């Protein structure tokens, strides 16, 4: 038909194969090609039915997401898929959709425009559009409730989670599961129904339910979205669109869907979430480490230190089926570590996330040890001992002798210099940082820290490994705090300054939660332990520039033993269930300290709180980018979204700055510099881009073109 759609015949059945690698997205030409093949089939008296199937690894992953950017920027205005799908559904002869891999978004909408659907048992189907800030736009919200009922359709369209082919079959979305050869099974199925009259999904209404049933479903769904998907536009729009299916004839329902789809597509939220989709994939691309770089095997791993992080890291590996040797200094420490791992798993079993037998198998894969004897055959060792250059160097020298040549030696340090650590070994090319985030078995981010001598093979191995571990690996350079924590410093500094200038502790946190962050900066400090930063600051105090304002409140709280949740008191006070409440003592103390330091007190607005904390992130991010410690602004965004609870619908700090407009951000930072001094010196890159009227996203593109 065209080079994206192939047609062959199997006796009396036409087989239409979509061949648009890598995921058969419905790029321009694909739906048109399918339709042309169906038209041709209808004209051929020798043919009784058609099968539509995907070449390669999947059926159809949806509309081509790249097209959306072209549509919103006015480069191309692609017509809706809807009329093409209506014409497919109008085929006089049956069209059977044969699904393997995934039928997502427009892929499922295409499948529902067919008269029947068959699938491999391993396939998945879903309407994940809300994850991109949009809703199904080709009849999905109208056809899905007609096939599976309103409640499940609302769940799938507003929640975005896919369902397995087996579940889809039980819901009535798939007519037959086919074990073995899908194409052959689909052709046989098509032949078996060829003589029956075709049934169009859009003509069905038996599953749409009564008005009263529907009202209850929509009310509950809206309530749940407002609670769980705070501030998101698309899930509510998806519910509105499904509601239209229950109240309006099909064509009018489709018009409502189209209007809501367009509103969502042109929203800042959708642009941000589409940026996140592509950036998550972009971070895997490292200009000087091409994807053909050979990766080393990682089949056996050792973890040194069974504390908070080491225990979590061991769980990450065994959850991926990789056996772990777990070492600590003495039996007591090791047992404490193992017990923590067991407690964590027990909670997962209680919550229904894992079965007991799954957990038992994972625990079998952990071999607790006190010596390095079992390290000789591991492919990689991850160190997670106390933070401090001296203990890290000792451990790395020991690992260098204990592990075979070529084995990767990784440090989980959050602040220390990887090159200095590598210097304690005879193999700096095999040394790098793998900075997991706490809790390691939950947080998706893995900062992979490249040392001066780290080899490309080692980087490629860890980037690929991160995917196997269910993590998103982002390559960063070796500077203090790497990317995430280096930016977190100024962010938390401003939060403290604001309290020292008169803002309430809760007001600072609330303003940032209202902005969309998962937690406020002060509550986050209490969770992680205020003493962690206090110890680090004491170690680096000699590097502070005299005369430059430094926050003092957290250090003073630590001096009073207020370390946060672990001591039941920090910025807040905590009850035995770790529920926080405001502590008037903190307010009194900070006001007193501020008066002693001569800091004038004033009313501070929520918008000033947000500007100061968020622009502190952006300004430091711009420096990191220009200094080359992050490869792209998009990498910084992915770090903040996956490691620091930044709201995905704002796309990450750098994308957010682009959305506000860099000239505006730059101007505000200049104002803050006038008010607060040199800590607010604008990053040179930010200044340059603002003056040139460019964005960080454009800077990324320029850098990519130059690479
Ligand atoms: N459009 C354009 N490109 C797509 C795409 C899509 N729908 N889906 C995936 N890709 C690209 C990726 O960007 C990636 O490109 P790259 O290699 O250049 O980085 C490549 O295909 C492979 O993708 P993954 O790395 O994600 O491959 P996986 O095998 O890990 O995952 C997948 C495959 C599960 C299909 C996953 O890609 C996915 O979830 N895709 C998006 C599904 C989706 O959101 N569909 C809805 C689209 S919106 C829509 O259909 C609107 C409609 O209602 C009108
Ligand atoms: P922790 O204090 O909970 O655990 C450290 C463990 O290492 C203890 O069990 C200790 O007995 C053991 N240990 C010390 N020296 C050892 C040695 N020579 N051989 C074997 N075991 C030894 O510390 P935590 O919090 O797990 O931190 C570990 C590392 O992870 C640090 O570098 C820290 O900066 C980093 N990190 C910590 C995060 C956190 O939130 N806790 C987040 C990200 C990184």
Short mmCIF file of C-alpha atoms in Angstrom, two decimals, residues 4-432:
data_model
loop_
_atom_site.label_atom_id
_atom_site.label_comp_id
_atom_site.label_asym_id
_atom_site.label_seq_id
_atom_site.Cartn_x
_atom_site.Cartn_y
_atom_site.Cartn_z
CA UNK A 4 4.58 1.69 6.07
CA UNK A 5 1.83 -0.86 5.42
CA UNK A 6 2.27 -4.18 3.59
CA UNK A 7 -0.51 -6.31 2.18
CA UNK A 8 -0.50 -10.03 1.42
CA UNK A 9 -3.22 -12.62 0.95
CA UNK A 10 -3.65 -15.88 2.73
CA UNK A 11 -6.11 -17.61 0.44
CA UNK A 12 -9.40 -15.75 1.16
CA UNK A 13 -8.06 -13.44 3.90
CA UNK A 14 -6.11 -10.20 3.39
CA UNK A 15 -3.26 -9.72 5.85
CA UNK A 16 -2.42 -6.05 6.42
CA UNK A 17 0.93 -5.63 8.16
CA UNK A 18 1.86 -2.31 9.75
CA UNK A 19 5.60 -1.85 9.45
CA UNK A 20 6.66 1.45 11.00
CA UNK A 21 9.57 0.64 13.31
CA UNK A 22 10.35 0.79 16.14
CA UNK A 23 6.81 0.69 17.62
CA UNK A 24 4.43 1.00 14.62
CA UNK A 25 3.19 4.42 15.73
CA UNK A 26 0.34 5.77 13.61
CA UNK A 27 2.54 8.26 11.77
CA UNK A 28 1.08 9.99 8.70
CA UNK A 29 0.65 7.30 6.06
CA UNK A 30 -0.04 4.39 8.41
CA UNK A 31 -3.81 4.75 8.96
CA UNK A 32 -4.21 5.84 5.34
CA UNK A 33 -2.35 2.70 4.21
CA UNK A 34 -4.55 0.44 6.35
CA UNK A 35 -7.68 2.09 5.01
CA UNK A 36 -6.56 1.75 1.39
CA UNK A 37 -5.90 -1.96 1.95
CA UNK A 38 -9.36 -2.39 3.49
CA UNK A 39 -11.01 -0.54 0.59
CA UNK A 40 -9.18 -2.82 -1.82
CA UNK A 41 -10.25 -5.92 0.12
CA UNK A 42 -13.89 -4.84 -0.01
CA UNK A 43 -13.67 -4.64 -3.78
CA UNK A 44 -12.13 -8.10 -4.21
CA UNK A 45 -14.84 -10.81 -4.36
CA UNK A 46 -12.29 -13.54 -3.61
CA UNK A 47 -11.50 -12.09 -0.17
CA UNK A 48 -13.78 -12.61 2.84
CA UNK A 49 -12.05 -10.79 5.68
CA UNK A 50 -8.95 -8.85 6.72
CA UNK A 51 -6.43 -9.23 9.52
CA UNK A 52 -4.45 -6.19 10.68
CA UNK A 53 -1.21 -7.05 12.46
CA UNK A 54 2.01 -5.30 13.48
CA UNK A 55 5.47 -6.20 12.19
CA UNK A 56 8.30 -6.47 14.71
CA UNK A 57 7.92 -6.25 18.44
CA UNK A 58 4.47 -4.75 18.79
CA UNK A 59 1.04 -4.03 17.37
CA UNK A 60 0.72 -0.21 17.56
CA UNK A 61 2.10 1.95 20.41
CA UNK A 62 -0.28 4.80 19.59
CA UNK A 63 -0.41 7.99 17.62
CA UNK A 64 3.02 9.34 16.69
CA UNK A 65 3.83 11.50 19.71
CA UNK A 66 6.36 13.54 17.68
CA UNK A 67 3.46 14.83 15.60
CA UNK A 68 1.90 16.51 18.64
CA UNK A 69 4.83 18.91 19.01
CA UNK A 70 4.47 19.83 15.34
CA UNK A 71 0.74 20.41 15.82
CA UNK A 72 1.07 22.66 18.87
CA UNK A 73 3.89 24.67 17.32
CA UNK A 74 1.86 25.09 14.13
CA UNK A 75 4.42 23.26 11.94
CA UNK A 76 1.86 20.73 10.84
CA UNK A 77 -1.82 20.38 11.39
CA UNK A 78 -2.50 16.70 11.12
CA UNK A 79 -6.10 15.73 10.56
CA UNK A 80 -7.77 13.64 13.23
CA UNK A 81 -7.47 9.88 13.08
CA UNK A 82 -11.14 9.60 13.86
CA UNK A 83 -12.63 9.76 10.33
CA UNK A 84 -10.12 7.16 9.11
CA UNK A 85 -11.08 4.83 11.94
CA UNK A 86 -14.79 5.34 11.15
CA UNK A 87 -14.15 4.28 7.60
CA UNK A 88 -12.27 1.18 8.76
CA UNK A 89 -15.24 0.33 10.98
CA UNK A 90 -17.55 0.85 7.97
CA UNK A 91 -15.86 -2.01 6.10
CA UNK A 92 -18.52 -4.40 4.76
CA UNK A 93 -16.24 -7.37 5.40
CA UNK A 94 -14.93 -8.12 8.87
CA UNK A 95 -11.62 -6.65 9.99
CA UNK A 96 -9.83 -8.60 12.72
CA UNK A 97 -7.16 -6.81 14.72
CA UNK A 98 -4.33 -9.13 15.84
CA UNK A 99 -2.48 -7.72 18.84
CA UNK A 100 0.93 -8.60 20.23
CA UNK A 101 3.25 -6.40 22.31
CA UNK A 102 1.13 -3.37 23.02
CA UNK A 103 -1.98 -1.71 21.65
CA UNK A 104 -1.71 1.66 23.36
CA UNK A 105 -3.53 4.93 22.79
CA UNK A 106 -4.35 5.28 19.10
CA UNK A 107 -3.26 1.62 18.79
CA UNK A 108 -6.14 0.49 20.98
CA UNK A 109 -8.45 2.96 19.25
CA UNK A 110 -7.49 1.39 15.92
CA UNK A 111 -8.10 -2.06 17.39
CA UNK A 112 -11.54 -1.02 18.64
CA UNK A 113 -12.45 0.28 15.18
CA UNK A 114 -11.97 -3.28 13.93
CA UNK A 115 -14.87 -5.69 14.24
CA UNK A 116 -13.00 -8.25 16.30
CA UNK A 117 -9.79 -8.44 18.28
CA UNK A 118 -7.51 -11.38 18.98
CA UNK A 119 -4.29 -11.21 20.97
CA UNK A 120 -1.22 -13.04 22.16
CA UNK A 121 -1.57 -13.76 25.89
CA UNK A 122 1.51 -11.61 26.64
CA UNK A 123 0.05 -8.50 24.94
CA UNK A 124 -1.03 -5.38 26.80
CA UNK A 125 -3.71 -2.88 25.89
CA UNK A 126 -4.37 0.57 27.31
CA UNK A 127 -5.20 4.22 26.93
CA UNK A 128 -2.10 5.81 28.49
CA UNK A 129 -2.73 9.27 26.99
CA UNK A 130 -3.20 10.93 30.40
CA UNK A 131 0.47 10.21 31.08
CA UNK A 132 1.16 12.62 28.23
CA UNK A 133 -1.33 15.17 29.58
CA UNK A 134 -3.90 14.39 26.87
CA UNK A 135 -6.91 12.09 26.51
CA UNK A 136 -7.71 9.53 23.80
CA UNK A 137 -8.46 11.53 20.68
CA UNK A 138 -9.66 8.99 18.16
CA UNK A 139 -12.85 7.70 19.73
CA UNK A 140 -11.24 5.76 22.59
CA UNK A 141 -13.39 7.38 25.27
CA UNK A 142 -16.49 6.56 23.21
CA UNK A 143 -15.74 3.01 22.07
CA UNK A 144 -14.08 1.67 25.23
CA UNK A 145 -17.14 2.05 27.53
CA UNK A 146 -19.28 0.42 24.82
CA UNK A 147 -16.98 -2.63 24.91
CA UNK A 148 -16.06 -2.98 28.59
CA UNK A 149 -18.54 -0.85 30.53
CA UNK A 150 -18.27 2.62 32.01
CA UNK A 151 -16.47 1.91 35.28
CA UNK A 152 -13.50 0.09 33.72
CA UNK A 153 -13.34 2.53 30.81
CA UNK A 154 -13.11 5.45 33.24
CA UNK A 155 -10.38 3.64 35.15
CA UNK A 156 -8.36 2.95 31.98
CA UNK A 157 -8.80 6.39 30.38
CA UNK A 158 -8.33 8.48 33.54
CA UNK A 159 -5.72 6.26 35.21
CA UNK A 160 -3.70 5.43 32.10
CA UNK A 161 -2.60 1.99 33.31
CA UNK A 162 -2.63 -0.79 30.70
CA UNK A 163 -4.31 -4.15 31.25
CA UNK A 164 -3.05 -7.57 30.20
CA UNK A 165 -4.57 -9.35 27.23
CA UNK A 166 -6.01 -11.92 29.64
CA UNK A 167 -7.82 -9.23 31.62
CA UNK A 168 -8.89 -7.56 28.38
CA UNK A 169 -10.35 -10.89 27.23
CA UNK A 170 -12.31 -11.24 30.46
CA UNK A 171 -13.60 -7.68 30.02
CA UNK A 172 -14.83 -8.37 26.50
CA UNK A 173 -12.24 -6.20 24.79
CA UNK A 174 -10.43 -9.17 23.23
CA UNK A 175 -12.49 -11.90 21.56
CA UNK A 176 -9.87 -14.65 21.58
CA UNK A 177 -6.41 -15.24 23.02
CA UNK A 178 -4.08 -16.98 20.61
CA UNK A 179 -1.21 -19.10 21.89
CA UNK A 180 1.59 -19.61 19.39
CA UNK A 181 1.59 -18.11 15.89
CA UNK A 182 -0.58 -14.98 16.12
CA UNK A 183 -0.87 -14.35 12.38
CA UNK A 184 -1.99 -17.91 11.64
CA UNK A 185 -4.42 -17.88 14.57
CA UNK A 186 -5.85 -14.51 13.52
CA UNK A 187 -6.36 -15.69 9.93
CA UNK A 188 -8.15 -18.82 11.17
CA UNK A 189 -10.31 -16.67 13.47
CA UNK A 190 -11.12 -14.26 10.62
CA UNK A 191 -12.18 -17.18 8.43
CA UNK A 192 -14.38 -18.57 11.20
CA UNK A 193 -16.38 -15.33 11.50
CA UNK A 194 -16.25 -14.28 7.84
CA UNK A 195 -19.83 -15.24 7.10
CA UNK A 196 -21.33 -13.58 10.20
CA UNK A 197 -22.57 -9.98 9.94
CA UNK A 198 -20.03 -7.39 11.05
CA UNK A 199 -20.66 -5.72 14.39
CA UNK A 200 -19.60 -2.12 14.88
CA UNK A 201 -18.51 -1.05 18.35
CA UNK A 202 -20.02 2.39 17.87
CA UNK A 203 -23.51 0.91 17.43
CA UNK A 204 -23.41 -0.90 20.76
CA UNK A 205 -24.91 0.52 23.93
CA UNK A 206 -25.74 -2.45 26.15
CA UNK A 207 -22.78 -1.81 28.47
CA UNK A 208 -23.31 1.92 28.93
CA UNK A 209 -25.40 1.48 32.09
CA UNK A 210 -28.19 3.56 33.60
CA UNK A 211 -27.92 7.27 34.34
CA UNK A 212 -27.91 6.63 38.10
CA UNK A 213 -25.15 3.98 37.91
CA UNK A 214 -23.07 6.25 35.73
CA UNK A 215 -23.51 9.30 37.95
CA UNK A 216 -22.08 7.39 40.91
CA UNK A 217 -19.11 6.10 38.86
CA UNK A 218 -18.21 9.57 37.58
CA UNK A 219 -18.56 11.21 41.01
CA UNK A 220 -16.26 8.62 42.63
CA UNK A 221 -13.76 8.87 39.79
CA UNK A 222 -13.61 12.68 39.94
CA UNK A 223 -13.18 12.55 43.69
CA UNK A 224 -10.31 10.12 43.44
CA UNK A 225 -8.58 12.14 40.70
CA UNK A 226 -8.80 15.32 42.78
CA UNK A 227 -7.22 13.50 45.70
CA UNK A 228 -4.56 11.43 43.94
CA UNK A 229 -3.77 13.29 40.73
CA UNK A 230 -3.85 16.76 42.25
CA UNK A 231 -3.66 19.58 39.69
CA UNK A 232 -3.74 17.35 36.61
CA UNK A 233 -6.12 18.43 33.86
CA UNK A 234 -6.19 15.37 31.62
CA UNK A 235 -7.70 12.75 33.99
CA UNK A 236 -10.73 14.99 34.63
CA UNK A 237 -11.05 15.67 30.91
CA UNK A 238 -10.93 11.90 30.27
CA UNK A 239 -13.78 11.38 32.73
CA UNK A 240 -15.79 14.16 31.07
CA UNK A 241 -15.25 12.50 27.70
CA UNK A 242 -16.39 9.05 28.90
CA UNK A 243 -19.39 10.74 30.51
CA UNK A 244 -20.24 12.18 27.10
CA UNK A 245 -20.33 8.61 25.75
CA UNK A 246 -23.12 7.83 28.22
CA UNK A 247 -25.14 10.95 27.45
CA UNK A 248 -24.72 11.69 23.75
CA UNK A 249 -24.99 9.79 20.47
CA UNK A 250 -21.62 8.41 19.28
CA UNK A 251 -20.85 11.22 16.79
CA UNK A 252 -21.59 13.98 19.31
CA UNK A 253 -19.61 12.14 21.99
CA UNK A 254 -16.68 12.10 19.57
CA UNK A 255 -17.03 15.86 19.08
CA UNK A 256 -16.86 16.39 22.85
CA UNK A 257 -13.82 14.11 23.00
CA UNK A 258 -12.14 16.05 20.19
CA UNK A 259 -12.73 19.39 21.94
CA UNK A 260 -11.32 18.10 25.25
CA UNK A 261 -8.39 16.43 23.47
CA UNK A 262 -7.43 19.71 21.79
CA UNK A 263 -7.72 21.68 25.03
CA UNK A 264 -5.42 19.20 26.75
CA UNK A 265 -2.96 19.00 23.84
CA UNK A 266 -2.40 22.75 23.84
CA UNK A 267 -1.96 22.94 27.64
CA UNK A 268 1.41 23.52 29.29
CA UNK A 269 0.88 20.27 31.18
CA UNK A 270 0.76 18.20 28.04
CA UNK A 271 3.80 19.92 26.55
CA UNK A 272 5.68 19.22 29.79
CA UNK A 273 4.64 15.57 29.96
CA UNK A 274 5.54 14.96 26.32
CA UNK A 275 8.94 16.52 27.08
CA UNK A 276 9.24 14.03 29.97
CA UNK A 277 8.36 11.10 27.68
CA UNK A 278 11.09 11.91 25.18
CA UNK A 279 13.62 13.03 27.81
CA UNK A 280 13.32 9.73 29.67
CA UNK A 281 14.47 8.05 26.50
CA UNK A 282 17.01 10.74 25.60
CA UNK A 283 19.00 10.33 28.83
CA UNK A 284 20.08 6.89 27.65
CA UNK A 285 21.89 8.50 24.72
CA UNK A 286 25.47 9.52 25.47
CA UNK A 287 27.22 11.18 22.56
CA UNK A 288 30.64 9.60 23.12
CA UNK A 289 29.32 6.24 24.35
CA UNK A 290 27.35 4.94 21.35
CA UNK A 291 24.76 2.25 21.93
CA UNK A 292 26.98 -0.30 20.18
CA UNK A 293 29.59 0.05 22.99
CA UNK A 294 30.05 -3.48 24.33
CA UNK A 295 28.59 -3.94 27.81
CA UNK A 296 30.24 -6.15 30.43
CA UNK A 297 28.27 -8.95 32.09
CA UNK A 298 26.73 -8.18 35.49
CA UNK A 299 25.62 -11.55 36.78
CA UNK A 300 26.97 -11.49 40.33
CA UNK A 301 27.29 -8.44 42.52
CA UNK A 302 28.78 -7.55 45.90
CA UNK A 303 27.50 -4.76 48.15
CA UNK A 304 29.74 -3.39 50.89
CA UNK A 305 27.84 -1.94 53.84
CA UNK A 306 24.42 -3.26 54.80
CA UNK A 307 23.05 0.02 56.18
CA UNK A 308 20.13 2.08 54.90
CA UNK A 309 21.48 2.32 51.37
CA UNK A 310 23.47 -0.93 51.09
CA UNK A 311 20.44 -2.98 52.17
CA UNK A 312 18.18 -1.20 49.67
CA UNK A 313 20.75 -1.61 46.89
CA UNK A 314 21.02 -5.35 47.63
CA UNK A 315 17.22 -5.56 47.28
CA UNK A 316 17.36 -3.77 43.92
CA UNK A 317 19.78 -6.34 42.51
CA UNK A 318 18.06 -9.45 43.86
CA UNK A 319 14.70 -8.10 42.69
CA UNK A 320 16.23 -8.18 39.21
CA UNK A 321 17.35 -11.77 39.81
CA UNK A 322 21.04 -10.91 40.32
CA UNK A 323 22.64 -12.71 43.32
CA UNK A 324 24.34 -10.45 45.89
CA UNK A 325 27.15 -10.97 48.37
CA UNK A 326 26.43 -8.51 51.20
CA UNK A 327 29.30 -7.50 53.48
CA UNK A 328 29.47 -5.54 56.69
CA UNK A 329 32.09 -5.09 59.41
CA UNK A 330 30.67 -7.37 62.10
CA UNK A 331 27.91 -9.83 62.77
CA UNK A 332 25.77 -7.31 64.66
CA UNK A 333 25.83 -4.75 61.81
CA UNK A 334 25.16 -7.46 59.24
CA UNK A 335 22.21 -8.81 61.19
CA UNK A 336 20.79 -5.37 61.64
CA UNK A 337 21.06 -4.85 57.87
CA UNK A 338 19.47 -8.20 57.04
CA UNK A 339 16.64 -7.59 59.48
CA UNK A 340 15.94 -4.24 57.85
CA UNK A 341 15.78 -5.94 54.44
CA UNK A 342 13.40 -8.58 55.84
CA UNK A 343 11.19 -5.90 57.40
CA UNK A 344 11.05 -4.01 54.11
CA UNK A 345 10.05 -7.16 52.25
CA UNK A 346 7.47 -8.04 54.93
CA UNK A 347 5.82 -4.64 54.39
CA UNK A 348 5.72 -5.31 50.64
CA UNK A 349 4.04 -8.67 51.28
CA UNK A 350 1.51 -7.03 53.63
CA UNK A 351 0.71 -4.46 50.97
CA UNK A 352 0.25 -7.19 48.39
CA UNK A 353 3.15 -6.02 46.25
CA UNK A 354 5.09 -9.30 46.53
CA UNK A 355 4.11 -12.83 47.49
CA UNK A 356 5.89 -14.58 50.37
CA UNK A 357 7.40 -17.15 47.99
CA UNK A 358 8.79 -14.37 45.78
CA UNK A 359 10.36 -12.78 48.85
CA UNK A 360 11.79 -16.10 50.03
CA UNK A 361 13.44 -16.57 46.64
CA UNK A 362 14.94 -13.04 46.79
CA UNK A 363 16.30 -13.58 50.28
CA UNK A 364 17.93 -16.82 49.10
CA UNK A 365 19.90 -14.72 46.58
CA UNK A 366 21.52 -12.63 49.34
CA UNK A 367 24.68 -14.14 50.82
CA UNK A 368 25.71 -12.29 54.01
CA UNK A 369 29.50 -12.26 54.61
CA UNK A 370 32.08 -10.66 56.86
CA UNK A 371 35.16 -11.17 54.67
CA UNK A 372 36.12 -10.44 51.06
CA UNK A 373 36.59 -14.18 50.26
CA UNK A 374 33.42 -14.39 48.18
CA UNK A 375 34.32 -11.28 46.15
CA UNK A 376 36.72 -13.00 43.75
CA UNK A 377 34.06 -13.90 41.18
CA UNK A 378 31.72 -10.91 41.32
CA UNK A 379 31.31 -8.75 38.21
CA UNK A 380 30.63 -5.59 40.16
CA UNK A 381 30.97 -4.31 43.73
CA UNK A 382 28.90 -1.40 45.05
CA UNK A 383 30.26 0.36 48.11
CA UNK A 384 27.76 1.93 50.56
CA UNK A 385 29.77 2.48 53.75
CA UNK A 386 29.82 5.65 55.87
CA UNK A 387 30.30 8.89 53.95
CA UNK A 388 33.92 9.97 54.37
CA UNK A 389 36.95 9.94 52.07
CA UNK A 390 39.11 7.87 54.43
CA UNK A 391 36.72 4.89 54.85
CA UNK A 392 35.86 4.97 51.14
CA UNK A 393 39.52 4.85 50.11
CA UNK A 394 40.24 1.96 52.49
CA UNK A 395 37.31 -0.02 51.12
CA UNK A 396 38.28 0.67 47.49
CA UNK A 397 41.87 -0.47 48.09
CA UNK A 398 40.47 -3.66 49.64
CA UNK A 399 38.04 -4.16 46.76
CA UNK A 400 40.85 -3.68 44.28
CA UNK A 401 42.71 -6.64 45.77
CA UNK A 402 39.62 -8.79 46.39
CA UNK A 403 37.85 -8.47 43.02
CA UNK A 404 39.05 -9.95 39.74
CA UNK A 405 40.66 -7.62 37.20
CA UNK A 406 37.95 -5.95 35.11
CA UNK A 407 35.27 -6.13 37.80
CA UNK A 408 33.46 -2.80 38.16
CA UNK A 409 33.94 -0.93 41.45
CA UNK A 410 31.14 1.55 42.17
CA UNK A 411 30.60 3.98 45.03
CA UNK A 412 27.23 5.14 46.34
CA UNK A 413 28.78 8.32 47.73
CA UNK A 414 26.48 11.32 47.58
CA UNK A 415 29.15 14.02 47.73
CA UNK A 416 32.70 12.71 47.47
CA UNK A 417 35.13 12.98 44.59
CA UNK A 418 34.98 9.81 42.48
CA UNK A 419 38.43 10.41 40.99
CA UNK A 420 39.98 10.57 44.43
CA UNK A 421 38.23 7.33 45.38
CA UNK A 422 39.36 5.74 42.09
CA UNK A 423 42.91 6.80 42.97
CA UNK A 424 42.89 4.25 45.79
CA UNK A 425 42.73 1.45 43.18
CA UNK A 426 44.95 0.20 40.38
CA UNK A 427 41.93 0.29 37.99
CA UNK A 428 40.44 3.80 37.81
CA UNK A 429 38.91 2.86 34.43
CA UNK A 430 36.63 0.41 36.27
CA UNK A 431 35.56 2.89 38.95
CA UNK A 432 32.46 5.10 38.87
#
